[in-house]
């Protein structure tokens, strides 16, 4: 498995794209391990990486995000221990840590030497890191689907449906305190889909109530809430954040305030 990862990287000239592909291969490896642990009984795959694996979002992602949808069978520490065993058996020099002391449980997978072997670093001990987050108290109202995925390997996942994934993204775009370019690129992608994707408004309202206070924001007015954020958006910061992760670098030219305002205003 390690040789497959390195062979994939060697076939790519651009260093940024090489890193993206190498990380994505390892994300698939972890998802396969979670599938084998039956982690997708209590978990739902969410976030930008889910969009890429499930809906071919044309940008790469750094982290793996999950939401807890059932307490039955939850065993985060055991799942991470299996990930480490699988990585070591596959030839990787893997270090795994796990922290479940907060509402969002966090794991880190760090692979030493891989960046050097792939020609991405001159330092043999530099690590490639992948972060995992599991939200153990996600806002209610989500809807789940199940799907077999074949990207680099074959595995089964439970995941939020597209309207629920959009609700998560709208919540991030409306409430995040800083400008994260990947939020806005993903929103551009969502709003460009045909037929249009309608957000899960029940889940969005619950998310807004959870973080902003009950009744302070109306999910039905999500377009106006997004427009307010767009007016003060630092587009240069947005582009700097998302550009390294774009599968098609030319897509950066589409990520403008005017394009976003135009798409948000359409019903």
Tab-separated table of C-alpha atoms in Angstrom:
chain	number	residue	atom	x	y	z
A	1	UNK	CA	0.000	0.000	0.000
A	2	UNK	CA	2.835	2.408	0.733
A	3	UNK	CA	4.370	1.707	-2.661
A	4	UNK	CA	1.037	2.427	-4.304
A	5	UNK	CA	0.924	5.797	-2.554
A	6	UNK	CA	4.469	6.631	-3.649
A	7	UNK	CA	3.817	5.467	-7.202
A	8	UNK	CA	0.791	7.764	-7.341
A	9	UNK	CA	2.886	10.697	-6.149
A	10	UNK	CA	5.742	10.000	-8.583
A	11	UNK	CA	3.358	10.343	-11.515
A	12	UNK	CA	2.592	13.995	-10.688
A	13	UNK	CA	5.006	16.839	-11.483
A	14	UNK	CA	3.398	19.729	-9.593
A	15	UNK	CA	4.440	19.528	-5.921
A	16	UNK	CA	1.174	20.968	-4.606
A	17	UNK	CA	-0.946	18.526	-6.581
A	18	UNK	CA	1.386	15.691	-5.603
A	19	UNK	CA	0.826	16.487	-1.916
A	20	UNK	CA	-2.935	16.724	-2.455
A	21	UNK	CA	-3.103	13.336	-4.178
A	22	UNK	CA	-0.878	11.673	-1.613
A	23	UNK	CA	-2.996	12.999	1.253
A	24	UNK	CA	-6.197	11.935	-0.506
A	25	UNK	CA	-4.857	8.405	-0.944
A	26	UNK	CA	-4.232	8.245	2.803
A	27	UNK	CA	-7.677	9.667	3.560
A	28	UNK	CA	-9.175	6.817	1.548
A	29	UNK	CA	-6.974	4.384	3.483
A	30	UNK	CA	-8.343	5.725	6.781
A	31	UNK	CA	-11.940	5.628	5.534
A	32	UNK	CA	-11.433	2.011	4.491
A	33	UNK	CA	-10.108	1.207	7.962
A	34	UNK	CA	-13.131	2.912	9.556
A	35	UNK	CA	-15.413	0.915	7.272
A	36	UNK	CA	-13.768	-2.325	8.406
A	37	UNK	CA	-14.284	-1.258	12.033
A	38	UNK	CA	-17.989	-0.647	11.312
A	39	UNK	CA	-17.497	2.957	12.388
A	40	UNK	CA	-20.122	4.097	9.894
A	41	UNK	CA	-22.887	2.589	11.956
A	42	UNK	CA	-22.666	5.396	14.562
A	43	UNK	CA	-20.858	7.938	12.355
A	44	UNK	CA	-21.789	10.021	9.338
A	45	UNK	CA	-19.090	11.293	6.970
A	46	UNK	CA	-19.417	15.089	6.536
A	47	UNK	CA	-17.474	18.146	5.412
A	48	UNK	CA	-15.481	19.092	2.340
A	49	UNK	CA	-13.719	15.735	2.113
A	50	UNK	CA	-17.118	14.031	2.022
A	51	UNK	CA	-18.150	16.340	-0.816
A	52	UNK	CA	-15.057	15.355	-2.764
A	53	UNK	CA	-15.339	11.604	-2.195
A	54	UNK	CA	-19.109	11.425	-2.651
A	55	UNK	CA	-19.944	14.228	-5.093
A	56	UNK	CA	-16.648	14.892	-6.948
A	57	UNK	CA	-16.085	18.381	-5.558
A	58	UNK	CA	-13.148	19.684	-7.646
A	59	UNK	CA	-10.994	20.661	-4.684
A	60	UNK	CA	-8.871	18.650	-2.315
A	61	UNK	CA	-9.287	18.681	1.454
A	62	UNK	CA	-6.992	18.327	4.471
A	63	UNK	CA	-9.185	16.869	7.227
A	64	UNK	CA	-11.668	14.078	7.776
A	65	UNK	CA	-14.870	15.201	9.503
A	66	UNK	CA	-17.610	13.078	11.005
A	67	UNK	CA	-20.792	13.565	13.012
A	68	UNK	CA	-22.024	11.152	15.649
A	69	UNK	CA	-25.533	10.003	14.715
A	70	UNK	CA	-25.862	7.127	17.204
A	71	UNK	CA	-24.226	6.312	20.525
A	72	UNK	CA	-24.423	2.575	19.827
A	73	UNK	CA	-21.064	1.143	18.872
A	74	UNK	CA	-19.024	4.333	19.279
A	75	UNK	CA	-15.373	3.403	19.856
A	76	UNK	CA	-13.146	6.215	18.644
A	77	UNK	CA	-10.013	5.071	20.457
A	78	UNK	CA	-10.361	1.534	19.090
A	79	UNK	CA	-10.925	2.803	15.560
A	80	UNK	CA	-7.791	4.934	15.717
A	81	UNK	CA	-5.757	2.026	17.101
A	82	UNK	CA	-6.837	-0.059	14.105
A	83	UNK	CA	-5.902	2.769	11.716
A	84	UNK	CA	-2.394	2.742	13.176
A	85	UNK	CA	-2.105	-1.041	12.897
A	86	UNK	CA	-3.280	-0.949	9.287
A	87	UNK	CA	-0.830	1.814	8.383
A	88	UNK	CA	2.114	0.046	10.008
A	89	UNK	CA	1.232	-3.235	8.268
A	90	UNK	CA	1.090	-1.313	4.981
A	91	UNK	CA	4.658	-0.098	5.510
A	92	UNK	CA	4.078	3.404	6.858
A	93	UNK	CA	5.879	4.900	9.870
A	94	UNK	CA	2.694	6.044	11.611
A	95	UNK	CA	2.009	7.911	14.840
A	96	UNK	CA	-1.593	8.270	16.010
A	97	UNK	CA	-3.030	10.390	18.823
A	98	UNK	CA	-6.591	10.703	20.139
A	99	UNK	CA	-8.292	13.301	22.333
A	100	UNK	CA	-11.889	12.782	23.505
A	101	UNK	CA	-11.951	15.324	26.334
A	102	UNK	CA	-14.054	17.875	24.413
A	103	UNK	CA	-17.346	17.740	22.526
A	104	UNK	CA	-15.444	17.433	19.254
A	105	UNK	CA	-13.180	14.399	19.529
A	106	UNK	CA	-9.922	14.881	17.664
A	107	UNK	CA	-7.419	12.458	16.214
A	108	UNK	CA	-4.133	13.048	14.440
A	109	UNK	CA	-2.351	10.694	12.074
A	110	UNK	CA	1.260	11.614	11.405
A	111	UNK	CA	3.375	9.749	8.881
A	112	UNK	CA	7.121	10.218	9.151
A	113	UNK	CA	9.388	9.939	6.115
A	114	UNK	CA	6.653	9.778	3.488
A	115	UNK	CA	7.089	13.367	2.294
A	116	UNK	CA	10.818	12.757	1.914
A	117	UNK	CA	10.321	9.514	-0.016
A	118	UNK	CA	7.798	11.203	-2.287
A	119	UNK	CA	10.269	13.980	-3.106
A	120	UNK	CA	8.262	16.631	-1.274
A	121	UNK	CA	10.717	17.367	1.526
A	122	UNK	CA	14.441	17.339	2.005
A	123	UNK	CA	14.011	16.429	5.678
A	124	UNK	CA	13.632	12.667	6.281
A	125	UNK	CA	11.765	13.151	9.568
A	126	UNK	CA	9.169	15.674	8.324
A	127	UNK	CA	5.631	14.355	8.858
A	128	UNK	CA	2.539	14.367	6.710
A	129	UNK	CA	-0.440	14.953	9.018
A	130	UNK	CA	-4.129	14.193	8.683
A	131	UNK	CA	-6.606	15.472	11.262
A	132	UNK	CA	-9.858	13.702	12.150
A	133	UNK	CA	-12.731	15.371	13.994
A	134	UNK	CA	-15.893	13.741	15.319
A	135	UNK	CA	-18.652	16.103	16.461
A	136	UNK	CA	-20.365	14.182	19.247
A	137	UNK	CA	-23.206	16.717	19.615
A	138	UNK	CA	-24.151	17.775	16.097
A	139	UNK	CA	-27.296	19.878	15.680
A	140	UNK	CA	-30.334	17.639	15.138
A	141	UNK	CA	-32.326	17.479	11.942
A	142	UNK	CA	-29.735	15.808	9.716
A	143	UNK	CA	-30.660	13.164	7.178
A	144	UNK	CA	-28.314	10.331	6.260
A	145	UNK	CA	-27.665	8.201	3.201
A	146	UNK	CA	-25.359	5.239	2.580
A	147	UNK	CA	-23.018	4.688	-0.314
A	148	UNK	CA	-20.219	2.466	-1.577
A	149	UNK	CA	-17.193	4.553	-2.626
A	150	UNK	CA	-14.433	3.481	-5.007
A	151	UNK	CA	-11.669	6.084	-4.835
A	152	UNK	CA	-8.197	4.533	-4.470
A	153	UNK	CA	-9.852	1.638	-2.637
A	154	UNK	CA	-13.355	0.284	-1.986
A	155	UNK	CA	-15.334	1.116	1.152
A	156	UNK	CA	-18.822	1.846	2.467
A	157	UNK	CA	-19.833	5.032	4.277
A	158	UNK	CA	-22.845	6.517	5.965
A	159	UNK	CA	-23.011	10.254	5.249
A	160	UNK	CA	-25.228	13.303	5.456
A	161	UNK	CA	-27.390	13.851	2.391
A	162	UNK	CA	-26.551	16.827	0.172
A	163	UNK	CA	-29.133	19.246	1.713
A	164	UNK	CA	-27.733	18.482	5.187
A	165	UNK	CA	-24.153	18.949	3.973
A	166	UNK	CA	-25.212	22.291	2.501
A	167	UNK	CA	-26.777	23.279	5.837
A	168	UNK	CA	-23.412	22.620	7.551
A	169	UNK	CA	-21.609	24.720	4.958
A	170	UNK	CA	-24.075	27.605	5.202
A	171	UNK	CA	-23.718	27.585	8.969
A	172	UNK	CA	-19.928	27.810	8.607
A	173	UNK	CA	-20.120	30.604	6.035
A	174	UNK	CA	-22.561	32.616	8.148
A	175	UNK	CA	-20.923	32.176	11.562
A	176	UNK	CA	-17.193	31.529	11.094
A	177	UNK	CA	-15.235	34.443	12.550
A	178	UNK	CA	-12.621	34.481	9.810
A	179	UNK	CA	-12.673	34.163	6.029
A	180	UNK	CA	-11.996	30.541	5.073
A	181	UNK	CA	-11.697	30.295	1.319
A	182	UNK	CA	-12.687	26.664	1.194
A	183	UNK	CA	-16.090	27.555	2.701
A	184	UNK	CA	-16.786	30.016	-0.062
A	185	UNK	CA	-15.497	27.860	-2.888
A	186	UNK	CA	-17.693	25.001	-1.662
A	187	UNK	CA	-20.663	27.364	-1.450
A	188	UNK	CA	-19.969	28.489	-5.027
A	189	UNK	CA	-20.054	24.811	-6.034
A	190	UNK	CA	-23.290	24.110	-4.132
A	191	UNK	CA	-25.119	27.110	-5.555
A	192	UNK	CA	-24.017	26.234	-9.092
A	193	UNK	CA	-25.556	22.755	-9.004
A	194	UNK	CA	-28.392	22.001	-11.377
A	195	UNK	CA	-30.984	21.127	-10.352
A	196	UNK	CA	-30.471	23.470	-7.378
A	197	UNK	CA	-29.795	22.003	-3.945
A	198	UNK	CA	-32.135	23.275	-1.212
A	199	UNK	CA	-30.552	23.351	2.253
A	200	UNK	CA	-31.937	21.325	5.131
A	201	UNK	CA	-33.499	24.297	6.916
A	202	UNK	CA	-34.453	22.380	10.055
A	203	UNK	CA	-30.851	21.378	10.599
A	204	UNK	CA	-29.565	24.855	9.698
A	205	UNK	CA	-31.927	26.461	12.204
A	206	UNK	CA	-30.825	24.051	14.915
A	207	UNK	CA	-27.177	24.772	14.123
A	208	UNK	CA	-27.724	28.553	14.263
A	209	UNK	CA	-29.622	28.241	17.544
A	210	UNK	CA	-26.845	26.072	18.960
A	211	UNK	CA	-24.045	28.546	18.222
A	212	UNK	CA	-25.713	31.969	18.010
A	213	UNK	CA	-28.503	31.612	20.555
A	214	UNK	CA	-32.100	30.520	20.093
A	215	UNK	CA	-34.091	32.768	17.799
A	216	UNK	CA	-31.268	35.171	16.921
A	217	UNK	CA	-30.957	34.023	13.292
A	218	UNK	CA	-33.679	32.783	10.954
A	219	UNK	CA	-32.609	29.899	8.721
A	220	UNK	CA	-35.318	30.870	6.232
A	221	UNK	CA	-33.327	34.077	5.642
A	222	UNK	CA	-30.063	32.269	4.882
A	223	UNK	CA	-29.603	34.125	1.596
A	224	UNK	CA	-29.692	37.510	3.354
A	225	UNK	CA	-27.375	36.237	6.108
A	226	UNK	CA	-24.848	35.046	3.528
A	227	UNK	CA	-25.095	38.345	1.626
A	228	UNK	CA	-24.194	40.258	4.796
A	229	UNK	CA	-21.054	38.148	5.201
A	230	UNK	CA	-20.151	38.589	1.547
A	231	UNK	CA	-20.192	42.379	1.818
A	232	UNK	CA	-17.246	42.308	4.231
A	233	UNK	CA	-15.460	39.295	2.744
A	234	UNK	CA	-11.721	39.643	2.094
A	235	UNK	CA	-11.538	38.004	-1.334
A	236	UNK	CA	-7.728	38.013	-1.422
A	237	UNK	CA	-7.639	36.028	1.831
A	238	UNK	CA	-10.289	33.677	0.471
A	239	UNK	CA	-8.286	32.998	-2.676
A	240	UNK	CA	-5.013	32.532	-0.805
A	241	UNK	CA	-6.681	29.898	1.367
A	242	UNK	CA	-8.365	27.836	-1.334
A	243	UNK	CA	-5.957	28.125	-4.285
A	244	UNK	CA	-3.533	25.344	-3.148
A	245	UNK	CA	-6.428	22.853	-2.965
A	246	UNK	CA	-8.083	23.451	-6.346
A	247	UNK	CA	-8.049	20.551	-8.759
A	248	UNK	CA	-8.379	23.072	-11.581
A	249	UNK	CA	-6.328	26.203	-10.733
A	250	UNK	CA	-8.348	28.260	-13.212
A	251	UNK	CA	-11.392	27.896	-10.956
A	252	UNK	CA	-9.912	30.597	-8.731
A	253	UNK	CA	-11.038	33.173	-11.297
A	254	UNK	CA	-14.666	32.169	-10.666
A	255	UNK	CA	-14.501	32.861	-6.939
A	256	UNK	CA	-15.502	36.525	-6.876
A	257	UNK	CA	-17.815	38.502	-4.633
A	258	UNK	CA	-20.040	39.354	-7.608
A	259	UNK	CA	-20.409	35.722	-8.654
A	260	UNK	CA	-21.277	34.658	-5.141
A	261	UNK	CA	-23.775	37.484	-4.674
A	262	UNK	CA	-25.373	36.622	-8.007
A	263	UNK	CA	-25.748	32.935	-7.079
A	264	UNK	CA	-26.992	33.671	-3.545
A	265	UNK	CA	-29.607	36.056	-4.939
A	266	UNK	CA	-31.088	33.474	-7.300
A	267	UNK	CA	-34.076	31.441	-6.139
